Amino acid sequence: MLKGIAASDGIGIGTVLIVKQQNLSYIPHSVTDTEKEITRFDNAVKEYCSETSAKVEELRKDTESIDADIISGHISMVQDPYMSEEVKKLIHEGKCAESAFENVCDMFISIFSSADEDIIRQRATDMRDVKYGVLRHLLGIKEMKLDNIPEGTVLVAKELTPSMTAGIKKGNIAAVVTETGSSTSHCAILARLFEIPSVTSVKGLLKLVENGDTVICDGTSGNVIIRPDNAQLENYTRKKEKLIQIKKELEPFRGVPTKCKSGRTFGLMCNIGNPEDAQRALDSDCEGIGLFRTEFMFMNRNTLPTEEQQFEEYKKTALIMQNKPLVIRTIDIGGDKDIPYMGLEKEENPYMGCRAVRYCLKHPSVFKAQIRAILRAGHYGNVSMLLPMITCIEELLECKKIIETAKKELKVEKVPYDTDMKMGVMIETASAAILADVLAEESDFFSIGSNDLTGYTMCCDRGNSSVDHLYSPFQPSVLRMLKYTISCAKKKGIPVEMCGEAAADPMMIPLMIAFGLDSFSVSPPSVLKVRKQIAEWDEENAKDIANVVSNLHSKTEIYEYLNTVI
Ligand code: PEP
Ligand code: MG
């Protein structure tokens, strides 16, 4: 049995198809007719862009197909003026188009790959994809197609790039297993969105597996079994059927209000990262978007998106949501999310540094452009604005001043915008939680970011496995912060939601019901599970459990107790 990173839940059993990049070797040579070589490069880029646009258009028609958005980002990457200038510079120095283009791509790949953050390292995969696509056109090699693969296929690859997966029908894929990658690689994100079991980072995979082998992929535990024996096949088939059964049991919770047994209703929202996710969120039967993480829109590119570009994306999302609530968070960059072109200073400890609103307040023009775009999008739907990483009242008041200036400008310019847009604060630092009574006076709502709140309370980086034993929202200190934050929101009469991962944790749900949380914001696949879990509790029962938990002194005791009652 092999072990990798559990990237997408569920069990897939099927027949291996190894996906390999085509051989694109060439002999680097020098050129003298540089203009001719530049034309050859320009033509290859043009062909690549029109092939990619056609692919995107095709994908957008078919909701069963793998995400079009990432692929369309590749067009912006290759059309970036800096990139083509650099390639042309090298061609003028005498390099052939293939070498020049490859050198420039490799430079970007090495910058992206050396980033500390997973999400930036992912850009290296995109750049490899772009490099491969344009080189293919320069060399006149036809694209390998994967759109005709048979049902029950387990895709196996070193790395699956977005363009490799484009066009694949999700119903035909039993599972995806890769030798490299992490739980945030494109292929893992797509697998989760399409509910295909997936395991990444399986060391030595390609040496052990052959086309036609039977493979079991357990995307929940990270186990991969190549050529399983009959007992293993029977065991995993049983497990798989059980999971299918659980899924069936969730169906009655589609299209009904989110209510606990004693009748109190809750909001059940989704977290998204781009407008396309909004449709998937709606399909999952959520009641709105509790968190739109806008920083992803700033990532797949080399220059800042303009106000107009941002406005189009937010407006598109608002229109998809058809007047259901949409909470757009202003950019949360810094910390684990560096964006090279935004000029973040290198810091000793970026988590404690110039992150989120701290960056925005230092770069008011970047901030105001985003605020204007969000306010304008509010004209087309039920949009609210959310400020991440607030730690003190001064920051909040400064943000509100910029929001007021943006509103005044839009009014003078006679640009339509939402004059009454609600403005919320993320409670995701210990300081914000302790100051929740003060912050509530200046906020229209709270959104609890339990991921960071846990990290900043326990002084643990959420990605650092050596402090994993401390990182838990069930630490008594974190639970006290949650309880206090919610009580302050209640006292002030403002709504409070939770949008961190803990919102979908079955053990957290009764505690949140008891503390008085109004709304849960979770990933699309968790929506029905959370609705079902909420329906299983009545408030009195949840309060009894929360009372016991509030008197326990350690995470271990709390887990032990909750395990006996849930
Ligand atoms: C959080 O911190 O819980 C949160 C939702 O924000 P992010 O995960 O984007 O930091
Ligand atoms: Mg956060």
Coordinates of C-alpha atoms and ligand atoms in Angstrom, one line a residue:
M1 CA 0.0 0.0 0.0
L2 CA 1.3 3.5 -0.9
K3 CA 0.6 6.6 1.1
G4 CA 0.1 10.1 -0.2
I5 CA -1.7 13.3 0.7
A6 CA -5.5 12.8 1.0
A7 CA -6.6 15.5 -1.5
S8 CA -10.2 14.8 -2.2
D9 CA -12.6 12.6 -0.2
G10 CA -14.1 9.3 -1.3
I11 CA -13.0 6.0 -2.6
G12 CA -12.3 5.4 -6.3
I13 CA -11.6 1.9 -7.8
G14 CA -10.7 1.6 -11.5
T15 CA -8.3 1.0 -14.3
V16 CA -5.1 3.0 -14.6
L17 CA -4.4 5.4 -17.4
I18 CA -1.0 7.0 -17.1
V19 CA -1.0 10.6 -18.4
K20 CA 2.3 11.8 -19.7
Q21 CA 3.5 15.1 -21.3
Q22 CA 4.5 14.6 -24.9
N23 CA 8.1 14.8 -25.8
L24 CA 8.9 18.3 -26.9
S25 CA 12.7 18.1 -27.3
Y26 CA 14.4 20.4 -29.9
I27 CA 17.9 21.4 -30.7
P28 CA 18.6 24.9 -29.5
H29 CA 20.2 27.0 -32.2
S30 CA 21.2 30.6 -32.9
V31 CA 19.3 32.8 -35.4
T32 CA 20.3 35.7 -37.5
D33 CA 16.9 36.7 -39.0
T34 CA 15.5 37.8 -35.6
E35 CA 12.4 39.5 -37.1
K36 CA 11.4 36.2 -38.7
E37 CA 11.9 34.4 -35.4
I38 CA 9.8 37.0 -33.5
T39 CA 7.0 36.5 -36.1
R40 CA 7.3 32.7 -35.5
F41 CA 7.0 33.3 -31.8
D42 CA 4.1 35.7 -32.1
N43 CA 2.3 33.2 -34.4
A44 CA 2.8 30.4 -31.9
V45 CA 1.4 32.5 -29.1
K46 CA -1.6 33.5 -31.3
E47 CA -2.3 29.9 -32.1
Y48 CA -1.9 28.8 -28.5
C49 CA -4.3 31.6 -27.4
S50 CA -6.9 30.8 -29.9
E51 CA -6.7 27.1 -29.2
T52 CA -7.0 27.9 -25.5
S53 CA -9.9 30.3 -25.9
A54 CA -11.8 27.7 -27.9
K55 CA -11.1 25.2 -25.1
V56 CA -12.4 27.7 -22.5
E57 CA -15.6 28.4 -24.6
E58 CA -16.2 24.6 -24.9
L59 CA -15.7 24.1 -21.2
R60 CA -18.0 26.9 -20.2
K61 CA -20.8 25.2 -22.2
D62 CA -20.4 22.0 -20.3
T63 CA -20.9 22.2 -16.6
E64 CA -19.7 18.6 -16.2
S65 CA -16.3 19.6 -17.5
I66 CA -13.2 20.5 -15.5
D67 CA -12.9 24.2 -14.7
A68 CA -12.5 26.7 -17.5
D69 CA -11.3 29.5 -15.3
I70 CA -7.8 28.3 -14.6
I71 CA -7.2 27.6 -18.3
S72 CA -8.4 31.1 -19.3
G73 CA -5.8 32.5 -16.8
H74 CA -3.1 30.9 -19.0
I75 CA -4.0 33.3 -21.8
S76 CA -3.4 36.3 -19.6
M77 CA -0.1 34.8 -18.5
V78 CA 1.2 34.3 -22.1
Q79 CA -0.1 37.7 -23.2
D80 CA 1.6 39.5 -20.4
P81 CA 3.7 42.3 -22.0
Y82 CA 6.7 41.7 -19.7
M83 CA 6.8 38.1 -20.8
S84 CA 6.9 38.8 -24.5
E85 CA 9.4 41.7 -24.1
E86 CA 11.8 39.3 -22.3
V87 CA 11.4 36.6 -25.0
K88 CA 12.0 39.1 -27.8
K89 CA 15.0 40.5 -26.0
L90 CA 16.5 37.0 -26.0
I91 CA 15.6 36.4 -29.7
H92 CA 17.4 39.7 -30.5
E93 CA 20.4 38.3 -28.8
G94 CA 20.3 35.4 -31.3
K95 CA 18.4 32.7 -29.4
C96 CA 15.9 30.7 -31.3
A97 CA 12.2 31.2 -30.3
E98 CA 12.0 27.9 -28.5
S99 CA 15.0 28.6 -26.3
A100 CA 14.1 32.2 -25.7
F101 CA 10.5 31.3 -24.6
E102 CA 11.7 28.3 -22.5
N103 CA 14.3 30.4 -20.7
V104 CA 11.7 33.1 -19.8
C105 CA 9.2 30.5 -18.6
D106 CA 11.8 28.7 -16.6
M107 CA 12.7 32.0 -14.9
F108 CA 9.1 32.4 -13.8
I109 CA 8.8 28.7 -12.8
S110 CA 11.8 29.0 -10.6
I111 CA 10.5 32.2 -8.9
F112 CA 7.1 30.6 -8.3
S113 CA 8.5 27.3 -7.2
S114 CA 10.8 28.8 -4.6
A115 CA 7.8 30.6 -2.9
D116 CA 7.0 29.5 0.6
E117 CA 3.3 29.4 -0.1
D118 CA 1.7 26.5 -1.7
I119 CA -0.7 28.7 -3.6
I120 CA 2.1 30.6 -5.3
R121 CA 4.1 27.4 -6.0
Q122 CA 0.9 26.3 -7.9
R123 CA 1.6 29.2 -10.4
A124 CA 4.7 27.2 -11.4
T125 CA 2.3 24.4 -12.6
D126 CA 0.4 27.0 -14.7
M127 CA 3.6 28.4 -16.2
R128 CA 4.8 24.9 -17.1
D129 CA 1.4 24.3 -18.8
V130 CA 1.8 27.6 -20.8
K131 CA 5.4 26.7 -21.7
Y132 CA 4.4 23.3 -22.9
G133 CA 1.5 24.7 -24.9
V134 CA 3.4 27.4 -26.7
L135 CA 6.4 25.1 -27.4
R136 CA 4.1 22.5 -28.9
H137 CA 2.9 25.2 -31.4
L138 CA 6.5 26.3 -32.1
L139 CA 7.4 22.7 -32.9
G140 CA 4.2 21.9 -34.8
I141 CA 3.2 19.0 -32.5
K142 CA -0.5 18.1 -32.2
E143 CA -2.1 18.2 -28.7
M144 CA -2.7 14.9 -26.9
K145 CA -6.5 14.7 -26.2
L146 CA -7.9 13.1 -23.0
D147 CA -11.6 13.7 -23.8
N148 CA -12.4 10.2 -24.9
I149 CA -11.3 8.2 -21.9
P150 CA -13.5 5.3 -20.8
E151 CA -15.6 5.1 -17.7
G152 CA -13.9 3.9 -14.5
T153 CA -10.5 5.4 -15.4
V154 CA -8.0 6.2 -12.6
L155 CA -5.8 9.0 -14.0
V156 CA -2.2 8.6 -12.9
A157 CA 0.4 11.2 -13.6
K158 CA 3.5 12.9 -12.2
E159 CA 1.6 16.1 -12.1
L160 CA -1.8 16.9 -13.8
T161 CA -1.8 20.3 -15.3
P162 CA -5.0 22.2 -15.9
S163 CA -4.8 22.0 -19.7
M164 CA -4.3 18.2 -19.4
T165 CA -7.5 17.8 -17.5
A166 CA -9.6 20.2 -19.7
G167 CA -12.3 18.4 -21.5
I168 CA -12.3 15.3 -19.3
K169 CA -15.8 14.2 -18.3
K170 CA -16.0 13.9 -14.6
G171 CA -18.3 10.9 -14.8
N172 CA -15.6 8.8 -16.4
I173 CA -13.0 9.4 -13.8
A174 CA -13.0 7.0 -10.8
A175 CA -10.0 8.7 -9.2
V176 CA -6.9 10.9 -9.7
V177 CA -3.5 9.9 -8.2
T178 CA -0.4 12.0 -8.7
E179 CA 3.3 11.5 -7.8
T180 CA 3.8 15.2 -6.8
G181 CA 1.5 18.0 -5.7
S182 CA -0.3 18.9 -2.4
S183 CA -3.8 19.3 -1.2
T184 CA -3.9 22.7 -2.8
S185 CA -2.6 21.8 -6.2
H186 CA -4.9 22.6 -9.1
C187 CA -5.8 19.0 -9.7
A188 CA -6.7 18.6 -5.9
I189 CA -8.8 21.7 -5.9
L190 CA -10.6 20.5 -9.1
A191 CA -11.0 17.0 -7.8
R192 CA -12.7 18.3 -4.6
L193 CA -15.0 20.6 -6.6
F194 CA -16.1 17.7 -8.8
E195 CA -16.1 15.2 -5.9
I196 CA -13.6 12.9 -7.5
P197 CA -11.5 10.9 -5.0
S198 CA -7.9 12.0 -5.2
V199 CA -4.5 11.3 -3.5
T200 CA -1.4 13.5 -4.4
S201 CA 2.3 13.3 -3.6
V202 CA 2.5 9.5 -3.8
K203 CA 6.3 8.9 -3.9
G204 CA 7.6 6.4 -6.4
L205 CA 4.1 6.0 -7.9
L206 CA 5.1 5.9 -11.6
K207 CA 7.7 3.2 -11.1
L208 CA 5.1 0.9 -9.5
V209 CA 2.1 1.4 -11.7
E210 CA 1.3 0.4 -15.3
N211 CA -1.4 1.2 -17.7
G212 CA -4.4 -1.2 -17.2
D213 CA -3.6 -2.0 -13.6
T214 CA -6.5 -1.9 -11.1
V215 CA -6.0 0.7 -8.4
I216 CA -7.9 1.6 -5.2
C217 CA -7.6 5.3 -4.3
D218 CA -8.8 6.3 -0.9
G219 CA -9.0 10.0 -0.9
T220 CA -10.0 10.2 2.7
S221 CA -7.0 8.4 4.2
G222 CA -4.5 9.0 1.4
N223 CA -4.0 5.3 0.8
V224 CA -3.4 3.9 -2.7
I225 CA -3.4 0.2 -3.4
I226 CA -2.0 -1.0 -6.7
R227 CA -3.2 -4.4 -8.0
P228 CA -5.3 -5.1 -4.9
D229 CA -6.1 -8.7 -3.9
N230 CA -9.7 -9.9 -3.7
A231 CA -10.1 -9.2 0.0
Q232 CA -8.9 -5.6 -0.4
L233 CA -11.2 -5.1 -3.4
E234 CA -14.2 -6.5 -1.4
N235 CA -13.4 -4.4 1.6
Y236 CA -13.0 -1.1 -0.3
T237 CA -16.0 -1.8 -2.5
R238 CA -18.1 -2.2 0.7
K239 CA -16.6 1.1 2.1
K240 CA -17.3 2.9 -1.2
E241 CA -20.9 1.7 -1.2
K242 CA -21.3 2.9 2.3
L243 CA -20.1 6.4 1.3
I244 CA -22.6 6.4 -1.6
Q245 CA -25.3 5.5 0.9
I246 CA -24.3 8.4 3.1
K247 CA -24.5 10.7 0.1
K248 CA -28.0 9.4 -0.7
E249 CA -29.1 10.1 2.9
L250 CA -28.1 13.7 2.5
E251 CA -30.5 14.3 -0.5
P252 CA -33.6 14.9 1.7
F253 CA -31.7 17.9 3.1
R254 CA -31.6 19.6 -0.3
G255 CA -34.0 22.5 -0.8
V256 CA -35.1 22.7 2.8
P257 CA -34.4 25.4 5.4
T258 CA -31.4 25.0 7.7
K259 CA -33.1 24.3 11.1
C260 CA -32.2 22.6 14.3
K261 CA -34.7 20.3 15.9
S262 CA -36.1 23.0 18.2
G263 CA -36.9 25.1 15.1
R264 CA -34.3 27.8 15.2
T265 CA -33.1 28.6 11.6
F266 CA -29.5 29.3 10.6
G267 CA -27.8 30.7 7.5
L268 CA -25.8 28.1 5.5
M269 CA -23.4 29.8 3.2
C270 CA -20.4 28.8 1.0
N271 CA -16.8 29.9 0.8
I272 CA -15.7 30.6 -2.8
G273 CA -12.5 31.9 -4.6
N274 CA -13.9 33.0 -8.0
P275 CA -17.2 33.7 -9.8
E276 CA -17.3 30.3 -11.3
D277 CA -17.4 28.7 -7.8
A278 CA -20.5 30.7 -7.1
Q279 CA -22.5 28.5 -9.5
R280 CA -21.1 25.4 -7.9
A281 CA -22.0 26.8 -4.5
L282 CA -25.6 27.4 -5.7
D283 CA -25.7 23.8 -7.0
S284 CA -24.7 22.6 -3.6
D285 CA -27.9 24.3 -2.2
C286 CA -26.3 26.9 -0.1
E287 CA -28.2 30.0 0.8
G288 CA -25.6 32.5 -0.1
I289 CA -21.8 33.2 -0.2
G290 CA -20.4 33.8 3.3
L291 CA -16.9 34.4 2.1
F292 CA -15.5 35.3 -1.3
R293 CA -11.7 35.2 -1.0
T294 CA -10.8 37.8 -3.6
E295 CA -7.0 37.4 -3.3
F296 CA -7.1 34.5 -5.9
M297 CA -8.1 37.0 -8.5
F298 CA -4.9 38.9 -7.8
M299 CA -2.7 35.7 -8.1
N300 CA -3.0 34.3 -11.5
R301 CA -1.4 37.3 -13.2
N302 CA 1.6 39.6 -13.3
T303 CA -0.1 43.0 -12.8
L304 CA -2.8 44.4 -10.5
P305 CA -6.4 43.9 -11.7
T306 CA -7.9 47.3 -12.4
E307 CA -11.0 48.5 -10.6
E308 CA -13.0 47.8 -13.8
Q309 CA -11.7 44.2 -14.1
Q310 CA -12.5 43.6 -10.4
F311 CA -15.9 45.2 -10.8
E312 CA -16.8 42.8 -13.7
E313 CA -15.8 39.8 -11.6
Y314 CA -17.8 40.9 -8.5
K315 CA -20.7 41.9 -10.6
K316 CA -20.7 38.5 -12.4
T317 CA -20.7 36.8 -9.0
A318 CA -23.5 39.0 -7.7
L319 CA -25.6 38.2 -10.8
I320 CA -25.0 34.5 -10.5
M321 CA -26.2 34.7 -6.8
Q322 CA -29.4 36.3 -7.9
N323 CA -29.9 38.5 -4.9
K324 CA -28.8 35.9 -2.4
P325 CA -26.3 37.3 0.1
L326 CA -22.7 37.6 -1.2
V327 CA -20.0 38.6 1.2
I328 CA -16.9 39.9 -0.6
R329 CA -13.7 40.0 1.5
T330 CA -11.1 42.6 0.6
I331 CA -7.7 41.1 -0.2
D332 CA -6.0 39.1 2.4
I333 CA -2.5 38.9 1.0
G334 CA 0.7 38.6 3.0
G335 CA 1.1 35.8 5.5
D336 CA 1.0 32.7 3.4
K337 CA -0.1 34.5 0.3
D338 CA 2.6 36.4 -1.4
I339 CA 2.0 38.0 -4.8
P340 CA 5.3 38.9 -6.4
Y341 CA 4.2 42.0 -8.4
M342 CA 2.5 43.6 -5.3
G343 CA 5.8 44.5 -3.8
L344 CA 5.4 43.0 -0.4
E345 CA 8.5 43.6 1.6
K346 CA 10.4 40.5 2.7
E347 CA 9.6 40.1 6.4
E348 CA 11.2 37.9 9.1
N349 CA 7.7 36.7 10.1
P350 CA 5.1 37.5 7.5
Y351 CA 2.2 36.1 9.5
M352 CA 2.9 38.8 12.1
G353 CA 3.7 41.4 9.4
C354 CA 2.0 43.5 6.8
R355 CA -0.9 41.3 5.9
A356 CA -4.5 41.9 4.7
V357 CA -5.9 45.3 5.8
R358 CA -2.4 46.2 7.1
Y359 CA -1.1 46.0 3.5
C360 CA -4.3 47.8 2.2
L361 CA -4.0 50.7 4.6
K362 CA -0.4 51.2 3.5
H363 CA -1.5 51.1 -0.2
P364 CA -4.7 53.1 -0.1
S365 CA -5.0 53.4 -3.9
V366 CA -5.0 49.6 -4.3
F367 CA -7.5 49.3 -1.4
K368 CA -9.8 52.1 -2.7
A369 CA -9.9 50.5 -6.2
Q370 CA -11.1 47.3 -4.7
I371 CA -13.6 49.0 -2.4
R372 CA -15.0 51.0 -5.3
A373 CA -15.4 47.8 -7.3
I374 CA -17.2 46.0 -4.5
L375 CA -19.5 49.0 -3.8
R376 CA -20.3 49.2 -7.6
A377 CA -21.1 45.4 -7.7
G378 CA -23.5 46.0 -4.8
H379 CA -25.8 47.7 -7.3
Y380 CA -26.3 44.3 -9.0
G381 CA -27.1 42.1 -6.0
N382 CA -27.1 41.6 -2.2
V383 CA -23.4 42.3 -1.6
S384 CA -21.6 43.0 1.7
M385 CA -18.0 43.9 2.3
L386 CA -15.8 42.1 4.8
L387 CA -12.5 43.3 6.2
P388 CA -9.8 40.6 7.1
M389 CA -7.3 40.6 9.9
I390 CA -8.6 43.6 11.9
T391 CA -6.8 43.8 15.2
C392 CA -7.8 47.2 16.6
I393 CA -10.4 49.9 16.3
E394 CA -8.0 52.4 14.6
E395 CA -7.6 50.0 11.7
L396 CA -11.3 49.6 11.4
L397 CA -12.0 53.3 11.5
E398 CA -9.3 54.0 8.9
C399 CA -10.9 51.4 6.6
K400 CA -14.3 53.0 7.1
K401 CA -12.9 56.4 6.2
I402 CA -11.6 55.0 2.9
I403 CA -15.0 53.3 2.3
E404 CA -16.7 56.7 2.9
T405 CA -14.3 58.5 0.5
A406 CA -14.9 55.8 -2.2
K407 CA -18.7 56.3 -1.7
K408 CA -18.4 60.1 -2.1
E409 CA -16.3 59.7 -5.2
L410 CA -18.8 57.4 -6.8
K411 CA -21.6 59.7 -5.9
V412 CA -19.9 62.7 -7.5
E413 CA -19.0 60.6 -10.6
K414 CA -22.7 59.5 -10.7
V415 CA -21.6 55.8 -10.9
P416 CA -24.3 53.5 -9.5
Y417 CA -23.3 51.7 -6.2
D418 CA -24.9 50.3 -3.1
T419 CA -25.2 53.3 -0.7
D420 CA -26.2 51.1 2.2
M421 CA -23.7 48.3 1.8
K422 CA -23.2 46.4 5.1
M423 CA -19.6 46.2 6.3
G424 CA -18.4 43.3 8.4
V425 CA -15.2 42.5 10.3
M426 CA -13.4 39.2 10.4
I427 CA -12.7 38.1 13.9
E428 CA -9.6 36.1 13.3
T429 CA -7.0 37.4 15.7
A430 CA -7.0 37.1 19.4
S431 CA -7.0 40.9 19.7
A432 CA -10.2 41.2 17.6
A433 CA -11.9 38.5 19.7
I434 CA -11.0 40.1 23.0
L435 CA -12.1 43.5 21.6
A436 CA -15.3 42.1 20.0
D437 CA -17.5 44.4 22.2
V438 CA -15.7 47.5 20.9
L439 CA -15.5 46.3 17.3
A440 CA -19.2 45.4 17.3
E441 CA -20.0 49.1 17.8
E442 CA -18.5 49.9 14.4
S443 CA -19.5 46.8 12.4
D444 CA -22.7 45.6 10.7
F445 CA -21.7 41.9 11.2
F446 CA -19.0 39.6 12.3
S447 CA -17.4 36.7 10.4
I448 CA -15.3 34.4 12.5
G449 CA -12.2 33.2 10.7
S450 CA -11.6 30.2 12.9
N451 CA -8.5 29.1 10.9
D452 CA -6.5 32.2 11.8
L453 CA -8.2 32.7 15.1
T454 CA -6.9 29.3 16.2
G455 CA -3.4 30.0 14.7
Y456 CA -3.1 33.4 16.3
T457 CA -4.5 32.3 19.6
M458 CA -2.3 29.2 19.9
C459 CA 0.7 30.8 18.2
C460 CA 0.7 28.0 15.6
D461 CA 1.2 28.2 11.8
R462 CA -1.7 26.2 10.4
G463 CA 0.6 24.6 7.9
N464 CA 3.3 23.5 10.3
S465 CA 2.9 19.8 11.2
S466 CA 5.3 20.0 14.1
V467 CA 2.8 22.1 16.0
D468 CA -0.3 20.2 14.8
H469 CA -1.0 18.9 18.3
L470 CA -1.6 22.5 19.5
Y471 CA -3.5 23.8 16.4
S472 CA -7.2 23.0 17.2
P473 CA -10.3 25.2 17.5
F474 CA -11.3 22.9 20.4
Q475 CA -8.5 24.4 22.6
P476 CA -10.4 25.9 25.6
S477 CA -8.7 29.3 24.9
V478 CA -10.1 29.3 21.3
L479 CA -13.6 28.2 22.4
R480 CA -13.6 31.0 25.0
M481 CA -12.8 33.5 22.2
L482 CA -15.6 32.0 20.0
K483 CA -18.1 32.2 22.9
Y484 CA -17.2 35.7 23.8
T485 CA -17.2 37.0 20.2
I486 CA -20.6 35.6 19.6
S487 CA -21.9 37.0 22.9
C488 CA -20.6 40.5 22.0
A489 CA -22.3 40.3 18.6
K490 CA -25.6 39.2 20.2
K491 CA -25.4 42.1 22.8
K492 CA -25.0 44.6 20.0
G493 CA -27.7 42.9 17.9
I494 CA -25.4 42.2 14.8
P495 CA -25.3 38.9 13.0
V496 CA -22.3 36.6 13.4
E497 CA -21.2 33.9 11.0
M498 CA -18.3 31.4 11.1
C499 CA -16.4 30.9 7.8
G500 CA -13.3 28.9 8.9
E501 CA -13.0 25.1 8.5
A502 CA -14.4 24.6 12.0
A503 CA -17.8 25.7 10.7
A504 CA -18.2 22.2 9.1
D505 CA -16.9 20.2 12.0
P506 CA -19.6 18.0 13.4
M507 CA -18.2 18.4 16.9
M508 CA -18.2 22.2 16.6
I509 CA -21.8 22.5 15.4
P510 CA -23.6 21.9 18.8
L511 CA -21.3 24.4 20.5
M512 CA -22.0 27.0 17.9
I513 CA -25.8 26.4 18.2
A514 CA -25.4 26.8 21.9
F515 CA -23.3 29.9 21.8
G516 CA -25.7 31.6 19.4
L517 CA -24.0 31.6 16.0
D518 CA -26.3 32.8 13.2
S519 CA -24.7 31.4 10.1
F520 CA -22.2 28.8 8.9
S521 CA -20.1 29.3 5.8
V522 CA -18.5 26.1 4.4
S523 CA -17.2 24.6 1.2
P524 CA -19.8 23.5 -1.3
P525 CA -19.4 19.7 -0.7
S526 CA -20.1 20.3 3.0
V527 CA -23.4 22.1 2.7
L528 CA -25.8 19.2 2.9
K529 CA -23.7 17.4 5.6
V530 CA -23.8 20.6 7.8
R531 CA -27.6 21.0 7.2
K532 CA -28.2 17.4 8.3
Q533 CA -26.0 17.8 11.4
I534 CA -27.7 21.0 12.5
A535 CA -31.1 19.3 12.1
E536 CA -29.9 16.6 14.6
W537 CA -29.6 19.0 17.5
D538 CA -32.1 20.7 19.7
E539 CA -31.0 23.9 21.4
E540 CA -31.4 22.6 25.0
N541 CA -29.4 19.5 24.2
A542 CA -26.6 21.6 22.5
K543 CA -26.5 24.0 25.5
D544 CA -26.1 21.1 28.0
I545 CA -23.1 19.9 26.0
A546 CA -21.6 23.4 25.7
N547 CA -21.9 23.8 29.4
V548 CA -19.9 20.7 30.1
V549 CA -17.3 21.7 27.5
S550 CA -17.0 25.2 28.9
N551 CA -15.9 23.7 32.2
L552 CA -13.3 21.4 30.8
H553 CA -9.7 22.6 30.9
S554 CA -7.9 20.9 28.0
K555 CA -8.4 20.1 24.4
T556 CA -7.9 16.4 25.2
E557 CA -10.7 16.4 27.7
I558 CA -12.9 18.3 25.4
Y559 CA -12.3 15.8 22.5
E560 CA -12.8 12.9 24.8
Y561 CA -16.1 14.3 26.0
L562 CA -17.4 15.3 22.6
N563 CA -16.5 11.9 21.2
T564 CA -18.8 10.3 23.7
V565 CA -21.8 12.5 22.9
I566 CA -21.5 13.0 19.1
Ligands
PEP1 C1 -10.0 32.0 8.5 O1 -8.9 32.4 8.9 O2 -10.7 31.2 9.1 C2 -10.5 32.3 7.1 C3 -11.7 31.9 6.7 O3 -9.7 33.0 6.3 P1 -8.5 32.3 5.4 O4 -8.6 30.8 5.6 O5 -8.7 32.8 4.0 O6 -7.3 32.9 6.1
MG2 MG -8.1 34.1 7.7

